[in-house]
Tab-separated table of C-alpha atoms and ligand atoms in Angstrom:
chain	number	residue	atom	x	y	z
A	26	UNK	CA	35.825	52.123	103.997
A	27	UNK	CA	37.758	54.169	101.268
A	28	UNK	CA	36.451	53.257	97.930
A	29	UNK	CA	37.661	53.892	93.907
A	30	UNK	CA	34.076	53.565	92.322
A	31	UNK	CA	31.290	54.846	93.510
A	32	UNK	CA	27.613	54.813	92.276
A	33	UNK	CA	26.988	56.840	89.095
A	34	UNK	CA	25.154	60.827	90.402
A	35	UNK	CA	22.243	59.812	87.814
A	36	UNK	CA	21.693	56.470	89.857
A	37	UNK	CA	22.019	57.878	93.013
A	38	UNK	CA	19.259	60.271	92.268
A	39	UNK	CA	17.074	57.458	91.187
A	40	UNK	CA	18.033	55.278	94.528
A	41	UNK	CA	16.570	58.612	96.343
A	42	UNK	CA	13.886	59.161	94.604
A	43	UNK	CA	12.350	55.519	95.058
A	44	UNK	CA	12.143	54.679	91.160
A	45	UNK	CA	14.738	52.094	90.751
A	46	UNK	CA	13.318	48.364	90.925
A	47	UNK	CA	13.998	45.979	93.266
A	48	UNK	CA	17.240	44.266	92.131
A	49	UNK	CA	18.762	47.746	91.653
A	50	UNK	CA	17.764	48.623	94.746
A	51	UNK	CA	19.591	46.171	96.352
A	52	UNK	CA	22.716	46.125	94.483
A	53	UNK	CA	22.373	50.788	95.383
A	54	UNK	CA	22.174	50.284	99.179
A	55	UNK	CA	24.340	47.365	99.696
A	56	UNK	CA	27.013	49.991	97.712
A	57	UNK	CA	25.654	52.528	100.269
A	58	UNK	CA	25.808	50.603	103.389
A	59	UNK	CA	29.703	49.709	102.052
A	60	UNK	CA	30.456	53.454	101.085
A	61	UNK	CA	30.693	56.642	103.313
A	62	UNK	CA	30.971	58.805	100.452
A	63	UNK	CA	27.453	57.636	98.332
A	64	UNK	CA	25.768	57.401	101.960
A	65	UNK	CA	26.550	60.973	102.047
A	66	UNK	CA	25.606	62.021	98.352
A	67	UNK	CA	22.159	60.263	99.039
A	68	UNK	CA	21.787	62.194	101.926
A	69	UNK	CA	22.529	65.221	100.066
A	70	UNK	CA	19.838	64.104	96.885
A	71	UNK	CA	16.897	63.349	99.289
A	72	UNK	CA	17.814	67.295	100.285
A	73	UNK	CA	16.164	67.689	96.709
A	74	UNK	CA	13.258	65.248	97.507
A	75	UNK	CA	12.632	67.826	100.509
A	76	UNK	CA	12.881	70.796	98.327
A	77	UNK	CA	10.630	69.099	95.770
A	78	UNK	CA	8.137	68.147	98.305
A	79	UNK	CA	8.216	72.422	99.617
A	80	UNK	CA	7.782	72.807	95.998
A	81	UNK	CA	4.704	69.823	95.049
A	82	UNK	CA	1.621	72.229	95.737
A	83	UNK	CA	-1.128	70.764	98.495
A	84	UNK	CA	-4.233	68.695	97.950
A	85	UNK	CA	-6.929	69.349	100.510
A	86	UNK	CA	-6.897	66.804	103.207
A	87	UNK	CA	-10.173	65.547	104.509
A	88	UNK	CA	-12.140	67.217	106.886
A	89	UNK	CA	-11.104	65.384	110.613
A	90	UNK	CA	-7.999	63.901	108.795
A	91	UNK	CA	-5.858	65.295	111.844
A	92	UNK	CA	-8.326	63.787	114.335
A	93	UNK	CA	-8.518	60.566	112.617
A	94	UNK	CA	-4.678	60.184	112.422
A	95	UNK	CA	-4.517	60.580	116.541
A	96	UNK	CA	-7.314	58.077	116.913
A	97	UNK	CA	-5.446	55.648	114.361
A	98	UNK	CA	-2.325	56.402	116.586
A	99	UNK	CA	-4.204	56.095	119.813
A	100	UNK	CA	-5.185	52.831	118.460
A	101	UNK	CA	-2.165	51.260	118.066
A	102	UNK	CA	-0.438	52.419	121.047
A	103	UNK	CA	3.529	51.671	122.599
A	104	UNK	CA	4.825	50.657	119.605
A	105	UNK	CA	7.661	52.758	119.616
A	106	UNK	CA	9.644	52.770	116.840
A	107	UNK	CA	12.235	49.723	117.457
A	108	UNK	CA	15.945	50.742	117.786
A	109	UNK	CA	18.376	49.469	114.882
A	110	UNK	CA	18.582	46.348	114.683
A	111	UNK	CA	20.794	45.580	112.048
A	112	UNK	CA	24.255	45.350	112.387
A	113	UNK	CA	26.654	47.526	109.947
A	114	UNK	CA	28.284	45.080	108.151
A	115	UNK	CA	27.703	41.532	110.059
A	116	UNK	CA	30.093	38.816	108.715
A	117	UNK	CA	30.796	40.036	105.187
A	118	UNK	CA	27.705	40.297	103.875
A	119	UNK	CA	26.351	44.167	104.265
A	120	UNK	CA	22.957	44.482	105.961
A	121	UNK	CA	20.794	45.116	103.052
A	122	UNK	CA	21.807	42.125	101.175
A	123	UNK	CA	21.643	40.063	104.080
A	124	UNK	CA	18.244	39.723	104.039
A	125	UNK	CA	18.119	37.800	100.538
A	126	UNK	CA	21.363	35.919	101.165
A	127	UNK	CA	21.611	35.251	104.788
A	128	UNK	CA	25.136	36.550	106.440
A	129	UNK	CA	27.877	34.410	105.482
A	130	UNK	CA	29.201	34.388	101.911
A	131	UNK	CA	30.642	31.057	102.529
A	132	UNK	CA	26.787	29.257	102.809
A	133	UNK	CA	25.975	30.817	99.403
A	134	UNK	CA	24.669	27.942	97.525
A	135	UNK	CA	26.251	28.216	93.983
A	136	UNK	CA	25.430	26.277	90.368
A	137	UNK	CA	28.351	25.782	87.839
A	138	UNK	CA	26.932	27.878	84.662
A	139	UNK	CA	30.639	27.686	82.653
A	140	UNK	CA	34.292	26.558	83.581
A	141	UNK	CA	35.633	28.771	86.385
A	142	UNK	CA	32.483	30.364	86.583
A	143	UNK	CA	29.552	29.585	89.358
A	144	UNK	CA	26.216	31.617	89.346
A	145	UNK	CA	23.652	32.402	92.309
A	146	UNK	CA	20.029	33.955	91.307
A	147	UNK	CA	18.555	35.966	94.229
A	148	UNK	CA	14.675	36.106	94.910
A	149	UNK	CA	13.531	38.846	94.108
A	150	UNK	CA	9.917	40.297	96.363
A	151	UNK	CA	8.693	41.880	93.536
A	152	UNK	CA	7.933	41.260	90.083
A	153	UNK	CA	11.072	42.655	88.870
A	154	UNK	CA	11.796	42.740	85.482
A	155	UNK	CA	15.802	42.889	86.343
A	156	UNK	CA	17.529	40.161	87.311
A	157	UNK	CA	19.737	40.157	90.719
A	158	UNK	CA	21.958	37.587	91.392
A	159	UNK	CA	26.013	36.828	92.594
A	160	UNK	CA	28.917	35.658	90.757
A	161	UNK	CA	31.664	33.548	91.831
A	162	UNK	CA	34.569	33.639	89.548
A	163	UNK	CA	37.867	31.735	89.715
A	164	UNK	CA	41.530	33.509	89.220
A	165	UNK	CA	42.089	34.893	86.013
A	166	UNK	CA	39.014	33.939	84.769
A	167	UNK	CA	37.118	36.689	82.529
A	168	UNK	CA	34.224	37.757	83.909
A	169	UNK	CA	31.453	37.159	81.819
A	170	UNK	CA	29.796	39.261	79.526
A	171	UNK	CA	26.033	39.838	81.491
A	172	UNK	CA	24.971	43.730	80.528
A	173	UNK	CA	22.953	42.298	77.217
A	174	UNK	CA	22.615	45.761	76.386
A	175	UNK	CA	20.841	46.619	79.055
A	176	UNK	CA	22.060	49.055	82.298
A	177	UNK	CA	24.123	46.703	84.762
A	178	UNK	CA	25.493	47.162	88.679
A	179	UNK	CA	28.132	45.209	89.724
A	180	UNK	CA	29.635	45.123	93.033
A	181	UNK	CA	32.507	43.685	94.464
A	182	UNK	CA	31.787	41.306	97.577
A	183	UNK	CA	35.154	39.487	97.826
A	184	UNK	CA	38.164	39.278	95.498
A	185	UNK	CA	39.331	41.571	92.701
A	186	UNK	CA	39.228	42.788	89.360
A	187	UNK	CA	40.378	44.753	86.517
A	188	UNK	CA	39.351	45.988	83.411
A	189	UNK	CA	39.773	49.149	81.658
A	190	UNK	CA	38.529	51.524	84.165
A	191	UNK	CA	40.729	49.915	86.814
A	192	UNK	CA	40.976	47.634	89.737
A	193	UNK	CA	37.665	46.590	91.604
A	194	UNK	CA	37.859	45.830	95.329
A	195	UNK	CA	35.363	44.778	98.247
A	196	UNK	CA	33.136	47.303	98.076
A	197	UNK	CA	34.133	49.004	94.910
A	198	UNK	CA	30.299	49.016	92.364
A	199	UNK	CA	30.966	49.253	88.698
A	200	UNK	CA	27.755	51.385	87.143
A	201	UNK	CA	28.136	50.851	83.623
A	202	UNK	CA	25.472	51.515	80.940
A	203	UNK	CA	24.471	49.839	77.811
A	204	UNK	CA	27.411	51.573	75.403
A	205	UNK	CA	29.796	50.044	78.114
A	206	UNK	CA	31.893	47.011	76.054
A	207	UNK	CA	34.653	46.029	79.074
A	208	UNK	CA	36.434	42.617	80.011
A	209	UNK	CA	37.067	42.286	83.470
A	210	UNK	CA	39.640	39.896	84.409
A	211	UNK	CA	39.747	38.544	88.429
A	212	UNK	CA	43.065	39.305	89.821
A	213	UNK	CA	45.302	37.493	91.928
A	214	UNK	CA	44.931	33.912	94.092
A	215	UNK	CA	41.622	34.510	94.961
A	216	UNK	CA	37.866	33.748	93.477
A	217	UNK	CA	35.798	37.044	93.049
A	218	UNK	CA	32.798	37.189	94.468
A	219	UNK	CA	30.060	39.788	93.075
A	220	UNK	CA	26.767	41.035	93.173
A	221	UNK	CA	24.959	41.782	90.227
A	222	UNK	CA	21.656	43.562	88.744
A	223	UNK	CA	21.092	43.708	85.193
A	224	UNK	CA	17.961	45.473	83.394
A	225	UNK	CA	15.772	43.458	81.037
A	226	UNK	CA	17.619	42.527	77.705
A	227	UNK	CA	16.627	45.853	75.397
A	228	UNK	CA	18.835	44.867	72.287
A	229	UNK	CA	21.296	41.668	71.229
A	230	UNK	CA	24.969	43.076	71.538
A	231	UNK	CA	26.154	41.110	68.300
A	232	UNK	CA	26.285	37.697	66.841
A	233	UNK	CA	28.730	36.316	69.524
A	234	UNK	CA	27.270	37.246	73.017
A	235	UNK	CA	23.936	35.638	71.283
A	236	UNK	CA	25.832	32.681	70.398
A	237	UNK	CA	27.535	32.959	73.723
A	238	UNK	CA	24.076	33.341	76.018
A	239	UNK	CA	22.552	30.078	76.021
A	240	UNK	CA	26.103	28.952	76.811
A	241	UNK	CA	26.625	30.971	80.162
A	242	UNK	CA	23.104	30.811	81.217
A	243	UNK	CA	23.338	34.393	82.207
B	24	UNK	CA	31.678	74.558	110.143
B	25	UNK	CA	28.450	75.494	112.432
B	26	UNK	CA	28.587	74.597	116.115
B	27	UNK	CA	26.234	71.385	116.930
B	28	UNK	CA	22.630	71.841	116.599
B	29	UNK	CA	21.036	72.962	120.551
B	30	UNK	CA	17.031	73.842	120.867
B	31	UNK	CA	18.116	76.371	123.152
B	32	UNK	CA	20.361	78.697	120.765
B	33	UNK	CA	17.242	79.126	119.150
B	34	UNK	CA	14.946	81.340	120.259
B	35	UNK	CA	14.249	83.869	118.253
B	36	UNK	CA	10.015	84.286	118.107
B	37	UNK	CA	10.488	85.313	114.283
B	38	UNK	CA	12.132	82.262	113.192
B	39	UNK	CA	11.963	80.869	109.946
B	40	UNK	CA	9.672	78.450	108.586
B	41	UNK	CA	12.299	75.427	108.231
B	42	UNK	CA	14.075	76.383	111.650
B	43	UNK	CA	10.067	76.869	112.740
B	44	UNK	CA	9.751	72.810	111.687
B	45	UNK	CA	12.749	71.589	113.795
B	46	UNK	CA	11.246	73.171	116.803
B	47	UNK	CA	8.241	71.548	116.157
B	48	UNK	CA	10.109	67.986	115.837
B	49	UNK	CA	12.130	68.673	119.203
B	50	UNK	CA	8.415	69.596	120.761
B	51	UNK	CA	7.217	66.380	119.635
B	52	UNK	CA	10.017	64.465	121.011
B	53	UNK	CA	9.959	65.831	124.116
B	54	UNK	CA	7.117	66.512	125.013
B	55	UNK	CA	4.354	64.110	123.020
B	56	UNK	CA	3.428	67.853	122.178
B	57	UNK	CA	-0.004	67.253	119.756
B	58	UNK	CA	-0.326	70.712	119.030
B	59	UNK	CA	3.242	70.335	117.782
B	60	UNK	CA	2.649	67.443	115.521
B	61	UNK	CA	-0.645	68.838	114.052
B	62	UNK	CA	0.939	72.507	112.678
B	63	UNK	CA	3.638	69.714	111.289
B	64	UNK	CA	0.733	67.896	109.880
B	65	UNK	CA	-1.123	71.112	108.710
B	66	UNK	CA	1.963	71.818	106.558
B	67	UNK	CA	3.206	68.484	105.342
B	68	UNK	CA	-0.045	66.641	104.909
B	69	UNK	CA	-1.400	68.896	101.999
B	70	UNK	CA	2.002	68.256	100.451
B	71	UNK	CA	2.341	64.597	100.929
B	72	UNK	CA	-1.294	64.095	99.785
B	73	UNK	CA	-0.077	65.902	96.375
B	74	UNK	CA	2.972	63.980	95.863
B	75	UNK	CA	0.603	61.023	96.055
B	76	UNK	CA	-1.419	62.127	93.402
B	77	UNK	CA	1.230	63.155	91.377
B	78	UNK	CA	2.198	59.540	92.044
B	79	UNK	CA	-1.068	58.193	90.375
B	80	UNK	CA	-2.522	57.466	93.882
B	81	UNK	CA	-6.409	57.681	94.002
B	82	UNK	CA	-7.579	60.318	96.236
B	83	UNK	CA	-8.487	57.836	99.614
B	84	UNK	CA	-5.007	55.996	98.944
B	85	UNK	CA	-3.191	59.477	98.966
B	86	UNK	CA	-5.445	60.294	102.215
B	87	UNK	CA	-4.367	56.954	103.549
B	88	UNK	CA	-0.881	57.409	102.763
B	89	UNK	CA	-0.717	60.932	104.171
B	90	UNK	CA	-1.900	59.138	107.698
B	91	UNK	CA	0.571	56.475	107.420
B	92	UNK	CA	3.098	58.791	106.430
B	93	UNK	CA	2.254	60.908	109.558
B	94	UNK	CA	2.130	58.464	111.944
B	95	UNK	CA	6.122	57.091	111.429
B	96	UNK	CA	6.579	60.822	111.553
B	97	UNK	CA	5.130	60.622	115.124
B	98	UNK	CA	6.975	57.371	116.118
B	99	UNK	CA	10.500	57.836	114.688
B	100	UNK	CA	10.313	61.315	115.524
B	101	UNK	CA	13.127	60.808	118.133
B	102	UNK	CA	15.501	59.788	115.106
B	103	UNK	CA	15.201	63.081	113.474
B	104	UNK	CA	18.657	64.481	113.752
B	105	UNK	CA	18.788	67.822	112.485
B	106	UNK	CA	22.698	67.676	111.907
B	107	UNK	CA	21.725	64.974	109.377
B	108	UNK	CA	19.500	66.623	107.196
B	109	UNK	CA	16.203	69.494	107.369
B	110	UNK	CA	13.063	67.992	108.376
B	111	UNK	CA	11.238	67.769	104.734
B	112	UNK	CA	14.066	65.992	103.421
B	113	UNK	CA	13.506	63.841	106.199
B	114	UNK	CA	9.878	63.605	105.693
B	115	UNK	CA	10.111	63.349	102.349
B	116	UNK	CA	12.039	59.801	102.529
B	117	UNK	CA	9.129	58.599	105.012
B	118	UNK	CA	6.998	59.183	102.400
B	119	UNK	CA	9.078	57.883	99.966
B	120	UNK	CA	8.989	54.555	101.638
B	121	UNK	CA	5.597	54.483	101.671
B	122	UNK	CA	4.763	55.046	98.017
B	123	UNK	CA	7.470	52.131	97.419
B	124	UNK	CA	5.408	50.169	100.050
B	125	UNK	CA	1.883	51.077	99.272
B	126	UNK	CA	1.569	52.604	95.984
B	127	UNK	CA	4.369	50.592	94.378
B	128	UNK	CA	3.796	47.220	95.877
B	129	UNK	CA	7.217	46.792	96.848
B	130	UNK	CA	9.618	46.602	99.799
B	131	UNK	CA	11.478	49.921	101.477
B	132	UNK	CA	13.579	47.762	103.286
B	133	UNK	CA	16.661	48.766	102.228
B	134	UNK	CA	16.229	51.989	102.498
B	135	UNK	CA	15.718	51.647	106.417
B	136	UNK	CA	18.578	49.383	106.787
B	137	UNK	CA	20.589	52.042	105.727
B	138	UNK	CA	18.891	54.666	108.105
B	139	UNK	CA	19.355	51.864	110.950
B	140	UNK	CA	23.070	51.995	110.157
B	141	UNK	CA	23.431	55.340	110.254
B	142	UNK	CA	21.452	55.279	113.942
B	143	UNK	CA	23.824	52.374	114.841
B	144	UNK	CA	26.779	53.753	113.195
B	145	UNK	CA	26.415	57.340	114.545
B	146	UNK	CA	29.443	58.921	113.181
B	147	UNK	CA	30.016	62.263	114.139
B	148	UNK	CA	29.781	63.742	110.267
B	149	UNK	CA	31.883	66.260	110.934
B	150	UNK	CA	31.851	67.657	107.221
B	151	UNK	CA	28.106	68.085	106.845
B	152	UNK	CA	26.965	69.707	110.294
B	153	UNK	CA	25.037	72.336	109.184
B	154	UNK	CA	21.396	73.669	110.644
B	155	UNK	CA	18.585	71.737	108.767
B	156	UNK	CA	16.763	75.031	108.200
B	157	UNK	CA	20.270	76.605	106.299
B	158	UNK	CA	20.354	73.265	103.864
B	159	UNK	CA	16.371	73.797	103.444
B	160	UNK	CA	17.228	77.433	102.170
B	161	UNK	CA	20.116	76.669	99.929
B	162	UNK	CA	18.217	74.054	98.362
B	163	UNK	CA	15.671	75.843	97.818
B	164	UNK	CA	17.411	77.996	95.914
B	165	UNK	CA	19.765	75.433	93.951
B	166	UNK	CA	16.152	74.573	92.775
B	167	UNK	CA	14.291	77.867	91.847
B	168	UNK	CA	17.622	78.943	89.846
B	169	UNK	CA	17.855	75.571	87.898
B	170	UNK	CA	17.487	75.689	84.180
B	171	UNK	CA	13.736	74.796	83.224
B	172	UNK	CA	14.760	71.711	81.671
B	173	UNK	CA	17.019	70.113	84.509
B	174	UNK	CA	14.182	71.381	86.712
B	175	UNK	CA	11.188	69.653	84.952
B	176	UNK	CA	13.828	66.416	85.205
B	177	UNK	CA	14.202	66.556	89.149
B	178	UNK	CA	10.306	67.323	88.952
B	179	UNK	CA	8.659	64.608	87.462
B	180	UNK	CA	11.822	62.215	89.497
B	181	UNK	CA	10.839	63.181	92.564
B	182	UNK	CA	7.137	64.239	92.123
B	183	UNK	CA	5.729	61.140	89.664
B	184	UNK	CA	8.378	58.589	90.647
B	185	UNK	CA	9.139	57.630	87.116
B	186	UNK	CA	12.143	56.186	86.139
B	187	UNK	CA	15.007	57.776	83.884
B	188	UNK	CA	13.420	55.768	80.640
B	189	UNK	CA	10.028	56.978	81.548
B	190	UNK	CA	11.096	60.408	81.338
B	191	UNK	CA	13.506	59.644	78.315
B	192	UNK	CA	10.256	58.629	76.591
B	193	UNK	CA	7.368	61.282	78.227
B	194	UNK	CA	9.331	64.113	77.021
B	195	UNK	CA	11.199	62.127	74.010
B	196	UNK	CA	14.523	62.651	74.923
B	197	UNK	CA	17.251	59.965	74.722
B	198	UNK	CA	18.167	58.237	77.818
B	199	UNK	CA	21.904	59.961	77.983
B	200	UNK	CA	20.223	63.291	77.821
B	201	UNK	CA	17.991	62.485	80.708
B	202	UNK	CA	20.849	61.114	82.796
B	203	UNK	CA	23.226	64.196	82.169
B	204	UNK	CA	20.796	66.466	83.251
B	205	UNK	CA	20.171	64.275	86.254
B	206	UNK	CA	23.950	64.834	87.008
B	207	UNK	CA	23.875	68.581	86.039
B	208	UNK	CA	21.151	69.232	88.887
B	209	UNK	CA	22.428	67.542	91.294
B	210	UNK	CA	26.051	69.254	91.055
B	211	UNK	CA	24.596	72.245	91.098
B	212	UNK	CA	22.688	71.256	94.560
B	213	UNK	CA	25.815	69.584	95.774
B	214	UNK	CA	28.042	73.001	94.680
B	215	UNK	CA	25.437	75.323	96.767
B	216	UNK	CA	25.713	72.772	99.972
B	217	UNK	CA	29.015	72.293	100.104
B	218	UNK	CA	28.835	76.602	100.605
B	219	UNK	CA	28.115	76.486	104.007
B	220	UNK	CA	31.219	74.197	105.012
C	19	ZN	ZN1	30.385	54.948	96.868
């Protein structure tokens, strides 16, 4: 698939080197699984996990450590590593996501949080201090403000839409930071359906968005 | 572009460490070949064991770790492709996942549903073929010739898997600061790969 907006370099190095929560996590691959380009890039920053790895120093192993690791291998024998199992993009969820959401958009089970607007909140494993969860937004509806200050992903799953840094399609992953003020507005006939991760609230934006929180619910 | 990556166009007894390593990988996955997998083990282990500490692991974790770490090594060794990437990148993302499953308490599952993709997908990357053991040099060197500062940033990423407002704070720097050298470095690594196309 050929995308407009791609992941952000400074999140992509964070996606390879492991240190982005959960929720982020999520939202990164299911971009990556989407996009040929960022699958590449990551490939390209775990090259600098490798060289950093060259680079770490050594710790002494044990003595026997090799000999223990064939026993521990001999020990659990045959199990080969499976072969993939997961389908590229099955339905029109993405594979990484469709382990929290199932694979069909359409049996996403959504809760009215403002006119035009519905809200799902994804589990999340881990005690995550983000939040994850999907959007459904009706046709030239605004799309809510969510950052709170805070970093926020946002990727397109279904639908469209447009705010000052341009059109967002299927696939498309807006990687805004907390000095990001935008207004997206969903395009055309069609609801749009995203994915979201937002960081911990760090500051209050202004008088309105707190006025405007307990409203949304977001 | 190079030509696709064969065993046998390499034979050379003087060969490089990194091209030494994907030998090692296609001895392992052909043959079962121990004495193979241990010189892998000899190398990596040490390193993997540091990262751990680095990590904040205690010393029998990072021992553990460095086992478990070693032993997907032996099993997935058959989806090493060398065409994809050098083998301590490829190591490095095993042990990756494990910090994230072990040390972190969290879930590496997305990160292997995008490696099962890429298995399943399979396409024929035409733009990145390039020998593992070239990319291992040329990062190498995008590394030792980084600034200190962008260095120390990819450093304590990598090595103490803190996120970009951990580091913002250990070395008081503001956030944007921390990012834009994150995006400096990795230009710089992406300018000296792109080289070799
Ligand atoms: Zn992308």
């Amino acid at each position: 698939m050929s995308l407009d907006h791609h992941l952000d370099d400074a999140t992509l190095l964070q996606y390879a080197c492991g240190n982005l929560d959960e929720a982020f996590t999520v939202v990164v691959a299911t971009h990556v699984a989407m996009c040929d380009t960022c699958r590449h890039a990551v490939r390209q920053a775990e090259e600098l996990g490798g060289g950093v790895l060259e680079d770490v120093g050594t710790a002494e192993l044990e003595v026997g450590s090799f000999e223990h690791l064939m026993l521990r291998i001999a020990d659990q024998p045959a199990e080969i590593a499976p072969a993939a199992t997961v389908p590229h993009v099955s339905g029109d969820v993405p594979a990484p996501l469709v382990r929290h959401l199932g694979p069909d958009l359409d049996a996403v089970r959504w809760r009215s949080i403002a006119p035009g607007v519905r809200k799902h909140v994804i589990k999340q494993n881990s005690a995550s201090k983000s939040s994850l969860y999907m959007l459904h937004i009706a046709p030239g509806m605004a799309v809510p403000e969510h950052g709170h200050g805070g970093s926020e992903l946002t990727l397109i799953l279904s639908g469209s839409y447009t705010d000052v840094f341009g059109t967002f399609r299927r696939g498309d992953i807006a990687d805004l930071d907390e000095h990001v003020e935008h207004q997206p507005i969903v395009d055309g006939d069609l609801p749009c359906i995203c994915l979201v991760a937002t960081e911990a609230p760090t500051r209050f934006k202004g008088f309105f968005s707190r006025l405007l929180q307990p409203l949304t619910g977001i | 572009m190079q030509a696709a990556w064969r065993v046998d166009e390499i034979e050379d007894n003087s060969v490089p460490e990194t091209d030494a390593h994907v030998l090692l990988m296609s001895d392992i996955a052909g043959n079962q070949d121990r004495e193979a997998f241990k010189a892998l083990f000899l190398h990596f282990g040490p390193r993997i064991k540091s990262l751990m500490l680095k990590s904040g692991a205690r010393p029998e974790q990072a021992e553990d770790i460095v086992q478990i770490v070693m032993m997907t090594v032996w099993r997935k060794v058959h989806l090493y492709a060398p065409d994809r990437g050098s083998v301590s990148a490829w190591i490095f993302t095993i042990a990756r996942n494990a910090r994230i499953d072990r040390l972190r308490r969290g879930s590496s599952q997305a990160y292997t549903d995008i490696d099962d993709l890429e298995i399943v997908s399979d396409e024929p990357d035409g733009e990145d073929r390039m020998f593992a053991s070239q990319r291992t040099q040329k990062v190498a060197k995008a590394l030792s010739e980084l600034p200190e500062d962008q260095r120390q940033i990819i450093q304590l990423a990598f090595m103490e898997d803190i996120s970009q407002s951990e580091i913002a704070a250990k070395l008081a720097l503001p956030l944007g600061t921390v990012k834009s050298r994150m995006r400096l470095a990795y230009a710089k690594l992406k300018n000296k790969l792109e080289d070799l196309k």
